[in-house]
Amino acid sequence: MRRITRITTVGVASAALALSVTACGGNSSDAGSGSDGDKAAIAYDIGGRGDQSFNDAAYAGLEKAEKDLDVQGSEAEPSDGEGDADKVQRLTELARSGNNPVIGVGFAYAPAIKKVAPKFPKTTFGIIDDASVTGENIANIVFNEEQGSYLAGVAAAKVTKSKTVGFIGGVETPLIKKFEAGFVQGVKDTDASVNVLPQYLTQPPDFGGFSKPDLGKAAAQGQLDKKADVIYSAAGLAGSGAIEAVSKAGKWNIGVDSDQYQQKGLAPYKASILTSVTKDIEDAVFNLIKSVKDGKPQTGEIRYGLDKNGVALSMSNPAFADMKDVIAAVDTAKQEIIDGKITVKTAP
């Protein structure tokens, strides 16, 4: 497997980033040419690689492409407090270096891709969790997060003993509200007497709620103090703080995006992670890279839902797998969503 090039940017000065990419083997004279799928890049969302969640799932897809497709991968990290101009520069240099596809991990890349993609028509740009920006060379990778969250709500309602459960969202955006909406609906459809405590860590334009574990820890502690005994966190790196607090209290966590029971960085708390609402970001990234490699690049909306196992509840924790009545309720709800008997809300 080839070595993945990792580009770290701080403040993103254009000259510095250009030098970073060139030093890793890029050639700025290749602007607009695209590659034949031999080089692919991902630009991370807030929190970067190591968040044990969203970004790490995207990295797993790039890593798989390196191994299975003999693709040379590059990664670009975000900087604290960056703006759209920083993202524009990052994507521009990744495309100019011959990477194809170039994938923005997260809806925050939408304005930047809108500006950069038309300048590199031979390069495929992927964006995860956004369908608002479209173009002939843009692939919009989106998920039915509300469906997976509904199943988490079913599980939470079945296992709670205090009849109080919590939801922690990193930043109050329409995307994260999908997680909340599905979770609350799943809880209430299963047991209307269960109280749900929703909380967001920050409000736009402050996106620090995705990157600060201490905020997640404090929010979780507040919900534990209100007797919540199951807490679902959709908060990126901040969610790791919530997981720690819940674990130390001896209560149940529900993870997000990746199977957080399996994340090495969360190993000390894994026994508390009942399940996770997974999004198949790994395969979505891999599939896009493969499509370019095969000469048939994906474009337009590519949606992953329960019907395609694009969202799911993980079964890694043996304690969860042994809860036969809970699993039966989850399986029933899953099939009813697929069959159209249950329509899951996308907003609270």
Short mmCIF file of C-alpha atoms in Angstrom, two decimals:
data_model
loop_
_atom_site.label_atom_id
_atom_site.label_comp_id
_atom_site.label_asym_id
_atom_site.label_seq_id
_atom_site.Cartn_x
_atom_site.Cartn_y
_atom_site.Cartn_z
CA MET A 1 0.00 0.00 0.00
CA ARG A 2 1.33 3.41 -0.92
CA ARG A 3 1.93 6.02 1.72
CA ILE A 4 -0.87 8.50 2.19
CA THR A 5 0.29 12.10 1.99
CA ARG A 6 -1.09 14.21 4.80
CA ILE A 7 -1.20 17.98 4.36
CA THR A 8 -1.64 20.09 7.46
CA THR A 9 -2.60 23.71 7.03
CA VAL A 10 -2.69 26.47 9.60
CA GLY A 11 -4.41 29.64 8.44
CA VAL A 12 -3.91 28.43 4.87
CA ALA A 13 -1.62 30.89 3.19
CA SER A 14 -1.86 30.08 -0.48
CA ALA A 15 1.86 29.99 -1.12
CA ALA A 16 2.49 27.77 1.88
CA LEU A 17 -0.18 25.30 0.86
CA ALA A 18 1.06 25.25 -2.72
CA LEU A 19 4.53 24.43 -1.46
CA SER A 20 3.14 21.71 0.80
CA VAL A 21 1.35 20.01 -2.06
CA THR A 22 4.26 20.37 -4.45
CA ALA A 23 6.65 18.95 -1.88
CA CYS A 24 4.42 15.88 -1.64
CA GLY A 25 4.68 15.22 -5.34
CA GLY A 26 2.02 17.49 -6.80
CA ASN A 27 2.56 19.56 -9.92
CA SER A 28 0.77 22.88 -10.06
CA SER A 29 1.15 22.94 -13.83
CA ASP A 30 -1.47 20.17 -14.02
CA ALA A 31 -4.31 22.62 -13.31
CA GLY A 32 -7.59 21.41 -14.71
CA SER A 33 -6.21 18.19 -16.15
CA GLY A 34 -7.42 15.77 -13.52
CA SER A 35 -5.81 12.35 -13.17
CA ASP A 36 -6.91 8.94 -14.35
CA GLY A 37 -7.89 7.99 -10.83
CA ASP A 38 -4.34 7.26 -9.69
CA LYS A 39 -4.41 10.08 -7.16
CA ALA A 40 -7.29 10.95 -4.84
CA ALA A 41 -7.65 13.43 -2.01
CA ILE A 42 -9.93 14.15 0.90
CA ALA A 43 -10.19 17.47 2.70
CA TYR A 44 -11.32 16.96 6.27
CA ASP A 45 -14.12 18.63 8.18
CA ILE A 46 -13.75 20.34 11.56
CA GLY A 47 -11.92 18.09 14.00
CA GLY A 48 -9.81 16.44 11.30
CA ARG A 49 -8.59 12.88 11.25
CA GLY A 50 -8.63 11.29 14.68
CA ASP A 51 -12.17 12.34 15.58
CA GLN A 52 -13.11 8.64 16.00
CA SER A 53 -16.20 9.40 13.92
CA PHE A 54 -17.03 11.29 10.72
CA ASN A 55 -13.59 12.17 9.40
CA ASP A 56 -12.12 8.82 10.34
CA ALA A 57 -14.82 7.06 8.33
CA ALA A 58 -13.82 9.08 5.25
CA TYR A 59 -10.17 8.25 5.86
CA ALA A 60 -11.04 4.55 5.98
CA GLY A 61 -12.48 4.84 2.46
CA LEU A 62 -9.35 6.53 1.16
CA GLU A 63 -7.17 3.95 2.87
CA LYS A 64 -9.22 1.15 1.29
CA ALA A 65 -8.75 2.73 -2.14
CA GLU A 66 -5.01 2.87 -1.57
CA LYS A 67 -4.96 -0.81 -0.73
CA ASP A 68 -7.44 -2.19 -3.26
CA LEU A 69 -7.08 0.21 -6.20
CA ASP A 70 -3.41 1.18 -5.98
CA VAL A 71 -4.41 4.81 -5.60
CA GLN A 72 -2.10 7.40 -4.06
CA GLY A 73 -4.05 9.26 -1.41
CA SER A 74 -3.64 12.75 -0.01
CA GLU A 75 -5.31 14.26 3.05
CA ALA A 76 -5.73 17.92 3.93
CA GLU A 77 -6.54 19.09 7.45
CA PRO A 78 -8.69 22.07 8.40
CA SER A 79 -7.43 24.91 10.55
CA ASP A 80 -9.18 26.40 13.57
CA GLY A 81 -11.55 29.19 12.73
CA GLU A 82 -11.00 28.96 8.99
CA GLY A 83 -13.35 30.50 6.43
CA ASP A 84 -14.54 29.62 2.95
CA ALA A 85 -11.47 31.22 1.36
CA ASP A 86 -9.25 28.73 3.16
CA LYS A 87 -11.33 25.84 1.87
CA VAL A 88 -11.26 27.27 -1.67
CA GLN A 89 -7.47 27.42 -1.55
CA ARG A 90 -7.22 23.90 -0.13
CA LEU A 91 -9.44 22.34 -2.79
CA THR A 92 -7.75 24.33 -5.55
CA GLU A 93 -4.31 23.07 -4.64
CA LEU A 94 -5.51 19.49 -4.27
CA ALA A 95 -7.08 19.62 -7.74
CA ARG A 96 -4.10 21.43 -9.22
CA SER A 97 -1.88 18.64 -7.91
CA GLY A 98 -3.67 16.11 -10.10
CA ASN A 99 -5.91 14.51 -7.51
CA ASN A 100 -9.11 13.10 -8.97
CA PRO A 101 -11.48 12.89 -7.21
CA VAL A 102 -11.16 15.62 -4.62
CA ILE A 103 -13.60 15.04 -1.78
CA GLY A 104 -14.78 17.61 0.74
CA VAL A 105 -15.76 15.90 3.97
CA GLY A 106 -18.80 17.77 5.24
CA PHE A 107 -21.42 20.30 4.19
CA ALA A 108 -19.11 23.18 5.12
CA TYR A 109 -17.28 22.61 1.83
CA ALA A 110 -20.33 23.49 -0.28
CA PRO A 111 -19.45 27.16 -0.95
CA ALA A 112 -15.85 26.24 -1.78
CA ILE A 113 -16.81 23.44 -4.17
CA LYS A 114 -19.27 25.76 -5.87
CA LYS A 115 -16.37 28.07 -6.68
CA VAL A 116 -13.64 25.53 -7.43
CA ALA A 117 -15.40 22.77 -9.38
CA PRO A 118 -16.15 24.87 -12.50
CA LYS A 119 -12.45 25.76 -12.76
CA PHE A 120 -11.44 22.08 -12.98
CA PRO A 121 -14.04 20.48 -15.28
CA LYS A 122 -11.99 17.30 -15.75
CA THR A 123 -11.78 16.70 -12.01
CA THR A 124 -14.60 15.08 -10.07
CA PHE A 125 -15.43 16.80 -6.79
CA GLY A 126 -17.26 14.91 -4.10
CA ILE A 127 -19.01 16.48 -1.15
CA ILE A 128 -20.35 14.50 1.76
CA ASP A 129 -23.61 15.54 3.43
CA ASP A 130 -24.63 18.22 0.96
CA ALA A 131 -26.86 18.28 -2.11
CA SER A 132 -27.26 22.03 -2.45
CA VAL A 133 -24.31 22.55 -4.80
CA THR A 134 -24.59 20.73 -8.11
CA GLY A 135 -22.62 20.49 -11.30
CA GLU A 136 -21.58 18.11 -14.07
CA ASN A 137 -18.43 17.17 -12.15
CA ILE A 138 -19.89 17.19 -8.62
CA ALA A 139 -20.96 14.08 -6.70
CA ASN A 140 -23.31 14.78 -3.80
CA ILE A 141 -22.94 11.97 -1.27
CA VAL A 142 -25.86 12.12 1.15
CA PHE A 143 -27.38 9.85 3.78
CA ASN A 144 -30.74 9.30 5.45
CA GLU A 145 -29.35 10.03 8.91
CA GLU A 146 -32.86 10.39 10.28
CA GLN A 147 -33.59 6.73 9.49
CA GLY A 148 -30.62 5.37 11.41
CA SER A 149 -31.38 7.80 14.23
CA TYR A 150 -34.96 6.51 14.40
CA LEU A 151 -33.60 3.03 15.08
CA ALA A 152 -31.36 4.48 17.78
CA GLY A 153 -34.43 6.04 19.33
CA VAL A 154 -36.20 2.67 19.34
CA ALA A 155 -33.20 1.10 21.10
CA ALA A 156 -32.91 3.95 23.60
CA ALA A 157 -36.59 3.76 24.52
CA LYS A 158 -36.33 0.01 25.04
CA VAL A 159 -33.24 0.08 27.30
CA THR A 160 -33.81 3.20 29.42
CA LYS A 161 -34.68 2.55 33.02
CA SER A 162 -35.03 6.17 34.10
CA LYS A 163 -37.43 7.01 31.25
CA THR A 164 -35.07 9.88 30.31
CA VAL A 165 -32.67 9.90 27.39
CA GLY A 166 -30.48 12.60 25.88
CA PHE A 167 -29.45 13.89 22.47
CA ILE A 168 -26.34 16.04 22.02
CA GLY A 169 -25.83 17.79 18.69
CA GLY A 170 -22.51 19.42 17.91
CA VAL A 171 -23.85 22.44 16.03
CA GLU A 172 -27.50 23.32 15.45
CA THR A 173 -27.63 22.91 11.68
CA PRO A 174 -30.29 21.33 9.44
CA LEU A 175 -28.10 18.24 9.05
CA ILE A 176 -27.73 17.60 12.78
CA LYS A 177 -31.42 18.35 13.29
CA LYS A 178 -32.08 15.30 11.09
CA PHE A 179 -30.33 13.17 13.71
CA GLU A 180 -32.39 14.75 16.48
CA ALA A 181 -35.67 14.42 14.58
CA GLY A 182 -35.23 10.74 13.82
CA PHE A 183 -34.06 9.93 17.33
CA VAL A 184 -36.93 11.72 19.07
CA GLN A 185 -39.50 10.14 16.73
CA GLY A 186 -38.07 6.67 17.31
CA VAL A 187 -38.16 7.15 21.08
CA LYS A 188 -41.72 8.50 21.14
CA ASP A 189 -43.10 5.93 18.69
CA THR A 190 -41.70 3.20 20.94
CA ASP A 191 -42.62 4.66 24.34
CA ALA A 192 -44.34 8.04 24.48
CA SER A 193 -43.65 8.30 28.22
CA VAL A 194 -39.87 8.59 27.71
CA ASN A 195 -38.53 12.12 28.06
CA VAL A 196 -35.92 13.27 25.52
CA LEU A 197 -33.42 16.00 26.43
CA PRO A 198 -32.05 17.63 23.25
CA GLN A 199 -29.04 19.95 23.49
CA TYR A 200 -26.73 21.66 21.00
CA LEU A 201 -23.19 22.71 21.86
CA THR A 202 -22.86 25.74 19.56
CA GLN A 203 -24.82 27.72 16.99
CA PRO A 204 -23.61 28.72 13.51
CA PRO A 205 -21.35 30.43 12.63
CA ASP A 206 -19.54 28.91 15.62
CA PHE A 207 -18.76 25.34 14.57
CA GLY A 208 -16.62 24.58 17.60
CA GLY A 209 -19.29 22.18 18.81
CA PHE A 210 -17.83 19.60 16.46
CA SER A 211 -14.27 19.89 17.76
CA LYS A 212 -14.23 20.47 21.53
CA PRO A 213 -14.52 17.35 23.72
CA ASP A 214 -14.90 19.43 26.88
CA LEU A 215 -18.16 20.88 25.56
CA GLY A 216 -19.49 17.40 24.91
CA LYS A 217 -18.41 16.20 28.34
CA ALA A 218 -20.13 19.11 30.10
CA ALA A 219 -23.34 18.66 28.12
CA ALA A 220 -23.44 14.95 28.87
CA GLN A 221 -22.85 15.57 32.56
CA GLY A 222 -25.75 18.01 32.59
CA GLN A 223 -28.04 15.42 31.04
CA LEU A 224 -26.81 12.72 33.42
CA ASP A 225 -27.65 15.04 36.30
CA LYS A 226 -31.20 15.16 34.90
CA LYS A 227 -31.34 11.34 35.11
CA ALA A 228 -30.66 10.52 31.45
CA ASP A 229 -29.31 6.98 31.25
CA VAL A 230 -28.92 6.76 27.44
CA ILE A 231 -27.22 9.59 25.53
CA TYR A 232 -26.90 9.81 21.75
CA SER A 233 -24.20 12.23 20.59
CA ALA A 234 -23.92 13.54 17.03
CA ALA A 235 -21.07 15.93 17.68
CA GLY A 236 -17.91 14.78 15.91
CA LEU A 237 -14.81 15.05 18.09
CA ALA A 238 -16.86 16.71 20.85
CA GLY A 239 -18.84 13.50 21.07
CA SER A 240 -15.81 11.72 22.51
CA GLY A 241 -16.08 13.93 25.58
CA ALA A 242 -19.72 12.96 25.99
CA ILE A 243 -18.84 9.31 25.62
CA GLU A 244 -16.23 9.61 28.36
CA ALA A 245 -18.64 11.26 30.79
CA VAL A 246 -21.42 8.76 30.14
CA SER A 247 -19.05 5.83 30.47
CA LYS A 248 -17.73 7.02 33.81
CA ALA A 249 -21.32 7.36 35.03
CA GLY A 250 -22.05 3.75 34.10
CA LYS A 251 -24.76 4.67 31.59
CA TRP A 252 -25.31 3.92 27.90
CA ASN A 253 -23.85 5.82 24.95
CA ILE A 254 -25.08 5.69 21.38
CA GLY A 255 -22.31 6.60 18.95
CA VAL A 256 -22.47 8.13 15.51
CA ASP A 257 -21.11 7.89 11.95
CA SER A 258 -18.46 5.24 12.64
CA ASP A 259 -18.89 2.10 14.74
CA GLN A 260 -17.50 3.83 17.79
CA TYR A 261 -17.35 0.60 19.79
CA GLN A 262 -14.52 -0.38 17.42
CA GLN A 263 -12.58 2.90 17.57
CA LYS A 264 -9.20 2.45 19.24
CA GLY A 265 -9.24 5.96 20.66
CA LEU A 266 -12.45 5.14 22.53
CA ALA A 267 -11.36 1.70 23.76
CA PRO A 268 -11.46 2.68 27.47
CA TYR A 269 -15.16 3.50 27.10
CA LYS A 270 -16.27 0.86 24.61
CA ALA A 271 -18.31 -1.18 27.08
CA SER A 272 -20.64 1.82 27.48
CA ILE A 273 -21.23 2.21 23.72
CA LEU A 274 -24.46 0.29 23.29
CA THR A 275 -24.54 0.81 19.53
CA SER A 276 -23.73 3.46 16.92
CA VAL A 277 -25.73 5.02 14.11
CA THR A 278 -23.35 4.30 11.26
CA LYS A 279 -23.17 6.00 7.89
CA ASP A 280 -21.34 4.04 5.23
CA ILE A 281 -19.00 6.92 4.50
CA GLU A 282 -16.13 4.49 4.00
CA ASP A 283 -17.77 2.73 1.06
CA ALA A 284 -19.18 5.99 -0.29
CA VAL A 285 -15.67 7.47 -0.51
CA PHE A 286 -14.25 4.26 -1.93
CA ASN A 287 -17.04 3.96 -4.52
CA LEU A 288 -16.48 7.49 -5.76
CA ILE A 289 -12.74 6.94 -6.10
CA LYS A 290 -13.34 3.64 -7.88
CA SER A 291 -15.81 5.23 -10.29
CA VAL A 292 -13.16 7.74 -11.37
CA LYS A 293 -10.55 5.00 -11.60
CA ASP A 294 -12.94 3.01 -13.83
CA GLY A 295 -13.51 6.00 -16.10
CA LYS A 296 -17.19 6.31 -15.12
CA PRO A 297 -17.17 9.00 -12.43
CA GLN A 298 -20.23 9.28 -10.24
CA THR A 299 -22.02 12.62 -10.34
CA GLY A 300 -25.24 14.06 -8.99
CA GLU A 301 -26.99 12.90 -5.85
CA ILE A 302 -25.84 9.57 -4.46
CA ARG A 303 -28.08 8.68 -1.54
CA TYR A 304 -27.48 6.02 1.08
CA GLY A 305 -30.39 4.92 3.28
CA LEU A 306 -31.58 1.89 5.21
CA ASP A 307 -32.65 0.20 1.98
CA LYS A 308 -29.02 0.10 0.81
CA ASN A 309 -27.51 -0.40 4.28
CA GLY A 310 -26.11 3.09 3.88
CA VAL A 311 -27.19 3.82 7.44
CA ALA A 312 -27.53 1.23 10.18
CA LEU A 313 -27.13 0.41 13.84
CA SER A 314 -23.88 -1.34 14.69
CA MET A 315 -24.00 -4.71 16.44
CA SER A 316 -20.41 -4.88 17.71
CA ASN A 317 -21.20 -4.66 21.41
CA PRO A 318 -22.11 -8.18 22.56
CA ALA A 319 -24.32 -6.71 25.27
CA PHE A 320 -26.48 -5.06 22.62
CA ALA A 321 -26.51 -8.13 20.39
CA ASP A 322 -27.84 -10.17 23.34
CA MET A 323 -30.83 -7.86 23.86
CA LYS A 324 -33.16 -9.96 21.75
CA ASP A 325 -36.32 -7.96 22.40
CA VAL A 326 -34.53 -4.70 21.58
CA ILE A 327 -33.06 -6.13 18.38
CA ALA A 328 -36.47 -7.46 17.36
CA ALA A 329 -38.02 -4.02 17.82
CA VAL A 330 -35.22 -2.39 15.84
CA ASP A 331 -35.53 -4.92 13.03
CA THR A 332 -39.28 -4.39 12.82
CA ALA A 333 -38.87 -0.62 12.67
CA LYS A 334 -36.17 -0.95 10.02
CA GLN A 335 -38.39 -3.02 7.76
CA GLU A 336 -41.35 -0.69 8.24
CA ILE A 337 -39.21 2.28 7.21
CA ILE A 338 -37.96 0.44 4.14
CA ASP A 339 -41.52 -0.60 3.26
CA GLY A 340 -42.77 2.97 3.62
CA LYS A 341 -45.00 2.21 6.61
CA ILE A 342 -43.01 4.65 8.72
CA THR A 343 -41.96 8.03 7.35
CA VAL A 344 -39.18 9.51 9.43
CA LYS A 345 -39.13 13.26 9.97
CA THR A 346 -36.10 15.25 8.87
CA ALA A 347 -36.69 18.17 11.24
CA PRO A 348 -37.82 18.29 14.88
#
